mmCIF file of C-alpha atoms in Angstrom:
data_model
loop_
_atom_site.group_PDB
_atom_site.id
_atom_site.type_symbol
_atom_site.label_atom_id
_atom_site.label_comp_id
_atom_site.label_asym_id
_atom_site.label_seq_id
_atom_site.Cartn_x
_atom_site.Cartn_y
_atom_site.Cartn_z
ATOM 1 C CA MET R 1 58.260 57.573 -101.348
ATOM 2 C CA ILE R 2 57.061 61.198 -101.407
ATOM 3 C CA HIS R 3 54.987 60.659 -98.302
ATOM 4 C CA SER R 4 58.029 59.279 -96.298
ATOM 5 C CA LEU R 5 60.165 62.268 -97.721
ATOM 6 C CA LYS R 6 57.847 64.783 -96.457
ATOM 7 C CA THR R 7 57.809 63.074 -92.915
ATOM 8 C CA VAL R 8 61.640 63.078 -92.824
ATOM 9 C CA ILE R 9 61.894 66.766 -93.860
ATOM 10 C CA GLY R 10 59.162 67.586 -91.218
ATOM 11 C CA ALA R 11 60.983 65.658 -88.670
ATOM 12 C CA ILE R 12 64.473 67.554 -89.492
ATOM 13 C CA PHE R 13 62.450 70.929 -89.402
ATOM 14 C CA VAL R 14 60.859 70.034 -85.938
ATOM 15 C CA LEU R 15 64.193 68.943 -84.589
ATOM 16 C CA GLY R 16 66.115 71.881 -86.020
ATOM 17 C CA LEU R 17 63.593 74.220 -84.115
ATOM 18 C CA PHE R 18 64.414 72.320 -80.781
ATOM 19 C CA ALA R 19 68.050 73.007 -81.327
ATOM 20 C CA PHE R 20 67.570 76.605 -80.520
ATOM 21 C CA VAL R 21 65.303 76.172 -77.495
ATOM 22 C CA PRO R 22 68.504 76.066 -75.139
ATOM 23 C CA LEU R 23 69.731 79.536 -76.733
ATOM 24 C CA LYS R 24 66.392 81.152 -75.881
ATOM 25 C CA ALA R 25 66.228 79.929 -72.567
ATOM 26 C CA ALA R 26 69.601 81.055 -71.613
ATOM 27 C CA ALA R 27 68.652 84.556 -72.809
ATOM 28 C CA ASP R 28 65.496 84.436 -70.792
ATOM 29 C CA GLY R 29 67.512 83.722 -67.713
ATOM 30 C CA ASP R 30 68.576 87.204 -67.599
ATOM 31 C CA THR R 31 66.680 89.655 -65.313
ATOM 32 C CA HIS R 32 66.289 93.334 -64.716
ATOM 33 C CA LEU R 33 67.939 95.203 -61.923
ATOM 34 C CA VAL R 34 67.637 98.777 -61.096
ATOM 35 C CA LEU R 35 70.573 101.144 -59.929
ATOM 36 C CA HIS R 36 69.267 104.009 -57.580
ATOM 37 C CA ARG R 37 71.396 106.967 -57.306
ATOM 38 C CA GLY R 38 69.411 109.968 -55.743
ATOM 39 C CA ASP R 39 66.153 110.430 -57.911
ATOM 40 C CA THR R 40 67.934 108.588 -61.008
ATOM 41 C CA GLU R 41 67.339 104.860 -62.077
ATOM 42 C CA HIS R 42 69.539 103.204 -64.198
ATOM 43 C CA VAL R 43 68.093 99.750 -65.544
ATOM 44 C CA PHE R 44 70.730 96.926 -66.172
ATOM 45 C CA THR R 45 70.139 93.500 -67.537
ATOM 46 C CA VAL R 46 72.013 90.865 -65.263
ATOM 47 C CA GLU R 47 72.384 87.198 -64.911
ATOM 48 C CA VAL R 48 72.038 85.658 -61.599
ATOM 49 C CA ALA R 49 74.710 83.397 -60.164
ATOM 50 C CA ASP R 50 73.089 81.689 -57.284
ATOM 51 C CA THR R 51 74.569 78.288 -56.871
ATOM 52 C CA PRO R 52 78.056 77.358 -56.011
ATOM 53 C CA GLU R 53 78.814 76.474 -59.796
ATOM 54 C CA THR R 54 77.472 79.856 -61.144
ATOM 55 C CA ARG R 55 79.187 82.072 -58.453
ATOM 56 C CA ALA R 56 82.578 79.979 -58.980
ATOM 57 C CA SER R 57 82.554 80.518 -62.813
ATOM 58 C CA GLY R 58 81.123 84.123 -62.690
ATOM 59 C CA LEU R 59 82.188 86.221 -65.514
ATOM 60 C CA MET R 60 85.322 84.121 -66.473
ATOM 61 C CA PHE R 61 86.548 84.004 -70.113
ATOM 62 C CA ARG R 62 83.992 86.521 -71.167
ATOM 63 C CA LYS R 63 85.573 89.092 -73.512
ATOM 64 C CA GLU R 64 83.179 91.846 -73.112
ATOM 65 C CA LEU R 65 80.271 93.010 -71.098
ATOM 66 C CA ALA R 66 77.798 95.797 -72.210
ATOM 67 C CA ASP R 67 77.532 99.086 -70.266
ATOM 68 C CA ASP R 68 74.161 98.071 -69.127
ATOM 69 C CA ALA R 69 74.573 94.477 -68.301
ATOM 70 C CA GLY R 70 76.077 92.542 -65.346
ATOM 71 C CA MET R 71 76.058 89.469 -62.951
ATOM 72 C CA LEU R 72 74.413 89.619 -59.810
ATOM 73 C CA PHE R 73 76.151 86.901 -57.364
ATOM 74 C CA ILE R 74 73.494 85.891 -54.416
ATOM 75 C CA TYR R 75 74.511 84.179 -51.388
ATOM 76 C CA PRO R 76 72.401 82.207 -49.098
ATOM 77 C CA GLY R 77 73.169 84.616 -45.971
ATOM 78 C CA LYS R 78 75.115 87.451 -45.082
ATOM 79 C CA GLN R 79 78.848 86.879 -45.211
ATOM 80 C CA LYS R 80 82.214 88.219 -45.837
ATOM 81 C CA ILE R 81 82.962 87.789 -49.407
ATOM 82 C CA SER R 82 86.398 87.255 -50.928
ATOM 83 C CA MET R 83 86.613 87.312 -54.816
ATOM 84 C CA TRP R 84 89.540 87.531 -57.483
ATOM 85 C CA MET R 85 89.602 88.064 -61.057
ATOM 86 C CA LYS R 86 91.530 85.031 -62.180
ATOM 87 C CA ASN R 87 90.437 83.856 -65.449
ATOM 88 C CA THR R 88 88.214 87.261 -65.919
ATOM 89 C CA LEU R 89 89.431 88.852 -69.110
ATOM 90 C CA ILE R 90 87.467 92.227 -68.414
ATOM 91 C CA SER R 91 87.972 94.892 -65.838
ATOM 92 C CA LEU R 92 85.096 95.068 -63.650
ATOM 93 C CA ASP R 93 83.567 97.310 -60.770
ATOM 94 C CA MET R 94 82.252 95.322 -58.118
ATOM 95 C CA LEU R 95 79.293 96.756 -55.707
ATOM 96 C CA PHE R 96 79.048 94.530 -52.602
ATOM 97 C CA LEU R 97 75.188 94.849 -51.413
ATOM 98 C CA ASP R 98 73.272 94.211 -48.060
ATOM 99 C CA ARG R 99 70.301 92.247 -48.118
ATOM 100 C CA ASP R 100 68.016 95.117 -49.033
ATOM 101 C CA GLY R 101 70.185 96.173 -51.814
ATOM 102 C CA MET R 102 72.123 99.136 -50.226
ATOM 103 C CA ILE R 103 75.607 99.433 -51.583
ATOM 104 C CA LEU R 104 77.951 98.937 -48.547
ATOM 105 C CA HIS R 105 81.356 98.643 -50.366
ATOM 106 C CA ILE R 106 82.662 99.375 -54.089
ATOM 107 C CA SER R 107 85.787 97.970 -55.537
ATOM 108 C CA GLU R 108 86.349 99.942 -58.947
ATOM 109 C CA ARG R 109 88.368 98.985 -62.046
ATOM 110 C CA THR R 110 89.687 95.626 -61.067
ATOM 111 C CA THR R 111 92.670 94.058 -62.853
ATOM 112 C CA PRO R 112 91.853 91.274 -65.227
ATOM 113 C CA LEU R 113 93.579 87.914 -64.580
ATOM 114 C CA SER R 114 94.606 88.895 -61.165
ATOM 115 C CA THR R 115 94.710 86.852 -58.189
ATOM 116 C CA GLN R 116 94.836 89.634 -55.741
ATOM 117 C CA VAL R 117 91.985 89.085 -53.290
ATOM 118 C CA ILE R 118 89.155 91.634 -53.499
ATOM 119 C CA SER R 119 87.185 91.892 -50.078
ATOM 120 C CA SER R 120 83.673 92.910 -49.333
ATOM 121 C CA ARG R 121 84.876 94.345 -46.215
ATOM 122 C CA PHE R 122 81.705 93.607 -44.567
ATOM 123 C CA ARG R 123 79.251 90.987 -44.512
ATOM 124 C CA VAL R 124 77.237 91.327 -47.759
ATOM 125 C CA LYS R 125 74.086 89.113 -49.320
ATOM 126 C CA ALA R 126 75.097 90.018 -52.879
ATOM 127 C CA VAL R 127 77.707 91.264 -55.271
ATOM 128 C CA LEU R 128 76.988 93.044 -58.606
ATOM 129 C CA GLU R 129 79.575 92.911 -61.369
ATOM 130 C CA VAL R 130 79.392 95.535 -64.059
ATOM 131 C CA VAL R 131 81.829 96.741 -66.560
ATOM 132 C CA ALA R 132 84.690 98.933 -65.259
ATOM 133 C CA GLY R 133 84.059 102.482 -65.172
ATOM 134 C CA THR R 134 80.193 102.156 -64.505
ATOM 135 C CA VAL R 135 80.620 103.445 -60.802
ATOM 136 C CA GLU R 136 82.189 106.523 -61.919
ATOM 137 C CA ARG R 137 79.852 107.150 -64.970
ATOM 138 C CA LEU R 138 76.743 106.763 -62.809
ATOM 139 C CA GLY R 139 78.388 108.594 -59.765
ATOM 140 C CA LEU R 140 77.498 105.499 -57.655
ATOM 141 C CA ARG R 141 78.665 105.413 -53.990
ATOM 142 C CA ALA R 142 78.196 103.417 -50.732
ATOM 143 C CA GLY R 143 74.448 104.213 -49.539
ATOM 144 C CA ASP R 144 72.911 104.044 -52.887
ATOM 145 C CA ARG R 145 70.656 101.246 -53.767
ATOM 146 C CA VAL R 146 70.164 98.292 -56.086
ATOM 147 C CA GLU R 147 66.714 96.970 -56.602
ATOM 148 C CA HIS R 148 66.196 93.267 -57.722
ATOM 149 C CA ASP R 149 63.396 90.894 -57.201
ATOM 150 C CA ARG R 150 65.840 88.141 -55.733
ATOM 151 C CA LEU R 151 67.332 90.656 -53.112
ATOM 152 C CA ALA R 152 63.683 91.688 -51.892
ATOM 153 C CA ALA R 153 62.637 87.632 -52.009
ATOM 154 C CA ASP R 154 65.428 86.596 -50.144
ATOM 155 C CA ARG R 155 65.459 89.066 -47.041
#
């Protein structure tokens, strides 16, 4: 009886450990990105949205975003991108990027929950979304560069 009880408790413990694996895997999916402004570098932790599903959901329904976090939307090829803020609860700065990571266009302080179209204006490879005010705080502008492994790999 005691041996069976130890086996059951051991099995519950092991199964309990597996319950935490998905949480760790989600955190491991975050990658680092570097924003270059002149000689200054700013490191961000970003989630990558590179499938139609992840790009469609983006940062919707998030209630907060850290100052050094964001989401990098990567597209299969260069194209004009149109986005909106429907179901997005926080204001964002959007940086529209060329395939080499150069910032081509910036849309600052987007309006939460808005269905107004936000255009890339140019054909872009990626869009970086960060919390509103980041562009102003870091002094970013078109021509600055974003460095990320996926931008270099997808050229």
